[in-house]
């Protein structure tokens, strides 16, 4: 269950791959909404609610990932140059930052309640006491004024290109380690076989 010096444990693997699947589902739902539905239709609303629900789920899983990471040691790094190790650390920090910032900006910049997988409602940020205290009274902003820069960060910076770049870089690095360096980097997060 726990990490060892050789491999990631079962819980870390489930959290890692669960996060990847949730990000994929969030993208599929939002692109489906944009490309294949008309505004103000039931399909459009359902796709939006799925996107919001996946986003909330990502926030929960990432919180669990951070806690689990603090409670566990990471497997021993594979041999590499100082630059390779620095790039790996910076890449992981960037991924964690995005995994935290994307759901947060998605939630606080959304103007509708989240019907969490149609099971129960999560009130929009605008309806919370935190919004009233920090944004309305603290910053003197309406939701429309607050939403504009938050949406820009969530949609135009993170969603449109930064997340894709980091995922592509992460996957490319894993494949490079597996097929070029022929080390155990990818195996540590999959089945942990010999190499």
Short mmCIF file of C-alpha atoms in Angstrom, two decimals:
data_model
loop_
_atom_site.label_atom_id
_atom_site.label_comp_id
_atom_site.label_asym_id
_atom_site.label_seq_id
_atom_site.Cartn_x
_atom_site.Cartn_y
_atom_site.Cartn_z
CA UNK A 1 0.00 0.00 0.00
CA UNK A 2 2.77 2.47 0.95
CA UNK A 3 5.69 3.65 -1.13
CA UNK A 4 9.00 1.84 -0.91
CA UNK A 5 12.49 2.85 -1.98
CA UNK A 6 11.88 0.87 -5.19
CA UNK A 7 8.26 1.61 -6.19
CA UNK A 8 5.25 3.78 -5.51
CA UNK A 9 2.65 2.01 -3.41
CA UNK A 10 -0.85 1.09 -4.49
CA UNK A 11 -2.45 4.18 -2.95
CA UNK A 12 -0.03 6.58 -4.68
CA UNK A 13 -0.62 4.78 -7.99
CA UNK A 14 -4.41 4.99 -7.65
CA UNK A 15 -4.23 8.67 -6.73
CA UNK A 16 -1.89 9.39 -9.67
CA UNK A 17 -3.90 7.57 -12.32
CA UNK A 18 -7.21 8.72 -10.82
CA UNK A 19 -6.07 12.32 -11.16
CA UNK A 20 -5.07 11.70 -14.78
CA UNK A 21 -8.47 10.16 -15.61
CA UNK A 22 -10.34 12.98 -13.88
CA UNK A 23 -8.40 15.62 -15.83
CA UNK A 24 -9.18 13.75 -19.05
CA UNK A 25 -12.87 13.55 -18.11
CA UNK A 26 -12.93 17.27 -17.26
CA UNK A 27 -11.49 18.11 -20.67
CA UNK A 28 -13.81 15.75 -22.54
CA UNK A 29 -16.88 17.21 -20.82
CA UNK A 30 -15.92 20.85 -21.43
CA UNK A 31 -14.90 20.27 -25.06
CA UNK A 32 -18.05 18.27 -25.66
CA UNK A 33 -20.01 21.22 -24.28
CA UNK A 34 -18.18 23.74 -26.47
CA UNK A 35 -18.11 21.75 -29.70
CA UNK A 36 -21.22 19.59 -29.72
CA UNK A 37 -23.97 21.33 -27.73
CA UNK A 38 -26.00 24.47 -28.17
CA UNK A 39 -26.19 27.08 -25.42
CA UNK A 40 -29.18 26.92 -23.08
CA UNK A 41 -29.90 23.24 -23.79
CA UNK A 42 -30.14 20.32 -21.38
CA UNK A 43 -27.08 18.68 -22.97
CA UNK A 44 -25.05 21.87 -22.53
CA UNK A 45 -26.06 22.09 -18.86
CA UNK A 46 -25.29 18.41 -18.23
CA UNK A 47 -21.83 18.75 -19.80
CA UNK A 48 -21.15 21.85 -17.67
CA UNK A 49 -22.26 20.08 -14.50
CA UNK A 50 -20.08 17.07 -15.30
CA UNK A 51 -17.11 19.38 -15.87
CA UNK A 52 -17.72 21.10 -12.52
CA UNK A 53 -18.16 17.76 -10.75
CA UNK A 54 -14.93 16.41 -12.21
CA UNK A 55 -13.19 19.62 -11.10
CA UNK A 56 -14.41 19.24 -7.51
CA UNK A 57 -13.32 15.59 -7.60
CA UNK A 58 -9.85 16.64 -8.79
CA UNK A 59 -9.60 19.06 -5.84
CA UNK A 60 -10.44 16.25 -3.40
CA UNK A 61 -8.05 13.74 -5.01
CA UNK A 62 -5.20 16.28 -5.17
CA UNK A 63 -5.71 17.12 -1.50
CA UNK A 64 -5.44 13.41 -0.69
CA UNK A 65 -2.35 13.16 -2.93
CA UNK A 66 -0.59 15.98 -1.09
CA UNK A 67 -1.41 14.45 2.29
CA UNK A 68 -0.29 10.99 1.14
CA UNK A 69 2.92 12.45 -0.29
CA UNK A 70 3.75 14.09 3.05
CA UNK A 71 3.14 10.79 4.84
CA UNK A 72 5.31 8.72 2.48
CA UNK A 73 8.81 8.82 1.14
CA UNK A 74 9.24 8.84 -2.61
CA UNK A 75 11.05 5.97 -4.29
CA UNK A 76 14.74 6.51 -4.91
CA UNK A 77 15.36 8.58 -8.03
CA UNK A 78 16.88 6.85 -11.02
CA UNK A 79 20.43 7.84 -11.97
CA UNK A 80 20.62 11.07 -13.94
CA UNK A 81 22.39 14.37 -14.27
CA UNK A 82 21.74 17.24 -11.82
CA UNK A 83 19.91 19.08 -14.63
CA UNK A 84 17.62 16.07 -15.22
CA UNK A 85 16.81 15.83 -11.52
CA UNK A 86 16.19 19.57 -11.28
CA UNK A 87 13.90 19.45 -14.35
CA UNK A 88 11.98 16.52 -12.83
CA UNK A 89 11.49 18.37 -9.53
CA UNK A 90 10.44 21.61 -11.23
CA UNK A 91 8.07 19.69 -13.51
CA UNK A 92 6.43 17.97 -10.55
CA UNK A 93 6.10 21.25 -8.63
CA UNK A 94 4.49 22.84 -11.68
CA UNK A 95 2.08 19.92 -12.07
CA UNK A 96 1.06 20.10 -8.42
CA UNK A 97 0.59 23.88 -8.68
CA UNK A 98 -1.67 23.45 -11.70
CA UNK A 99 -3.58 20.59 -10.06
CA UNK A 100 -4.35 22.94 -7.16
CA UNK A 101 -4.90 26.20 -9.06
CA UNK A 102 -7.11 24.78 -11.86
CA UNK A 103 -9.90 23.40 -9.63
CA UNK A 104 -9.66 26.41 -7.31
CA UNK A 105 -10.02 28.97 -10.12
CA UNK A 106 -12.70 26.80 -11.72
CA UNK A 107 -14.77 26.82 -8.54
CA UNK A 108 -14.34 30.45 -7.51
CA UNK A 109 -14.91 31.68 -11.08
CA UNK A 110 -18.09 29.69 -11.73
CA UNK A 111 -21.38 31.54 -11.61
CA UNK A 112 -23.60 28.48 -11.02
CA UNK A 113 -24.03 25.91 -8.28
CA UNK A 114 -22.40 22.53 -8.89
CA UNK A 115 -24.92 19.69 -9.02
CA UNK A 116 -22.26 17.21 -7.92
CA UNK A 117 -22.84 14.29 -10.28
CA UNK A 118 -26.56 15.12 -9.84
CA UNK A 119 -26.44 13.80 -6.26
CA UNK A 120 -26.29 17.04 -4.24
CA UNK A 121 -25.57 20.73 -4.77
CA UNK A 122 -22.39 22.58 -3.92
CA UNK A 123 -23.13 26.32 -3.73
CA UNK A 124 -21.26 28.62 -6.07
CA UNK A 125 -18.49 30.71 -4.53
CA UNK A 126 -20.53 33.88 -5.02
CA UNK A 127 -23.13 32.48 -2.56
CA UNK A 128 -20.64 31.85 0.24
CA UNK A 129 -19.77 33.99 3.26
CA UNK A 130 -16.12 33.86 2.16
CA UNK A 131 -17.01 35.64 -1.11
CA UNK A 132 -19.00 38.28 0.76
CA UNK A 133 -16.26 38.91 3.31
CA UNK A 134 -13.18 38.74 1.07
CA UNK A 135 -14.36 39.86 -2.36
CA UNK A 136 -17.40 42.10 -1.87
CA UNK A 137 -16.40 43.79 1.38
CA UNK A 138 -12.63 43.22 1.34
CA UNK A 139 -11.91 44.03 -2.31
CA UNK A 140 -15.06 45.98 -3.15
CA UNK A 141 -15.70 43.85 -6.25
CA UNK A 142 -18.88 42.44 -7.71
CA UNK A 143 -18.85 38.82 -8.88
CA UNK A 144 -18.71 39.95 -12.52
CA UNK A 145 -15.59 42.04 -11.81
CA UNK A 146 -14.01 39.23 -9.80
CA UNK A 147 -14.90 36.50 -12.30
CA UNK A 148 -13.23 38.06 -15.35
CA UNK A 149 -9.55 37.66 -14.31
CA UNK A 150 -10.24 34.31 -12.59
CA UNK A 151 -11.88 32.95 -15.76
CA UNK A 152 -8.94 34.21 -17.81
CA UNK A 153 -6.51 32.28 -15.60
CA UNK A 154 -8.66 29.13 -15.58
CA UNK A 155 -9.66 29.03 -19.23
CA UNK A 156 -7.11 30.96 -21.26
CA UNK A 157 -3.88 30.29 -19.36
CA UNK A 158 -4.36 26.96 -17.60
CA UNK A 159 -7.03 25.18 -19.63
CA UNK A 160 -6.11 26.30 -23.11
CA UNK A 161 -2.39 25.61 -23.04
CA UNK A 162 -0.43 25.34 -19.75
CA UNK A 163 -2.04 22.13 -18.48
CA UNK A 164 -1.61 20.52 -21.91
CA UNK A 165 2.06 21.53 -22.03
CA UNK A 166 2.75 20.11 -18.57
CA UNK A 167 0.90 16.86 -19.29
CA UNK A 168 2.74 16.48 -22.59
CA UNK A 169 6.06 17.18 -20.89
CA UNK A 170 5.29 14.73 -18.07
CA UNK A 171 4.24 11.95 -20.45
CA UNK A 172 7.18 12.59 -22.77
CA UNK A 173 9.62 12.44 -19.85
CA UNK A 174 8.09 9.14 -18.65
CA UNK A 175 8.37 7.63 -22.15
CA UNK A 176 11.93 8.96 -22.52
CA UNK A 177 12.91 7.26 -19.28
CA UNK A 178 11.23 4.03 -20.35
CA UNK A 179 12.35 3.73 -23.97
CA UNK A 180 15.58 5.76 -24.16
CA UNK A 181 17.14 5.63 -20.71
CA UNK A 182 15.54 2.22 -20.08
CA UNK A 183 15.27 2.85 -16.35
CA UNK A 184 12.45 2.12 -13.89
CA UNK A 185 10.85 5.58 -13.73
CA UNK A 186 7.64 4.60 -15.53
CA UNK A 187 7.55 1.12 -13.99
CA UNK A 188 7.50 2.65 -10.49
CA UNK A 189 4.11 4.21 -11.23
CA UNK A 190 2.70 1.24 -13.16
CA UNK A 191 3.16 -2.44 -12.39
CA UNK A 192 6.65 -2.20 -10.89
CA UNK A 193 8.17 -4.94 -13.03
CA UNK A 194 11.85 -5.74 -13.31
CA UNK A 195 14.28 -3.79 -15.42
#
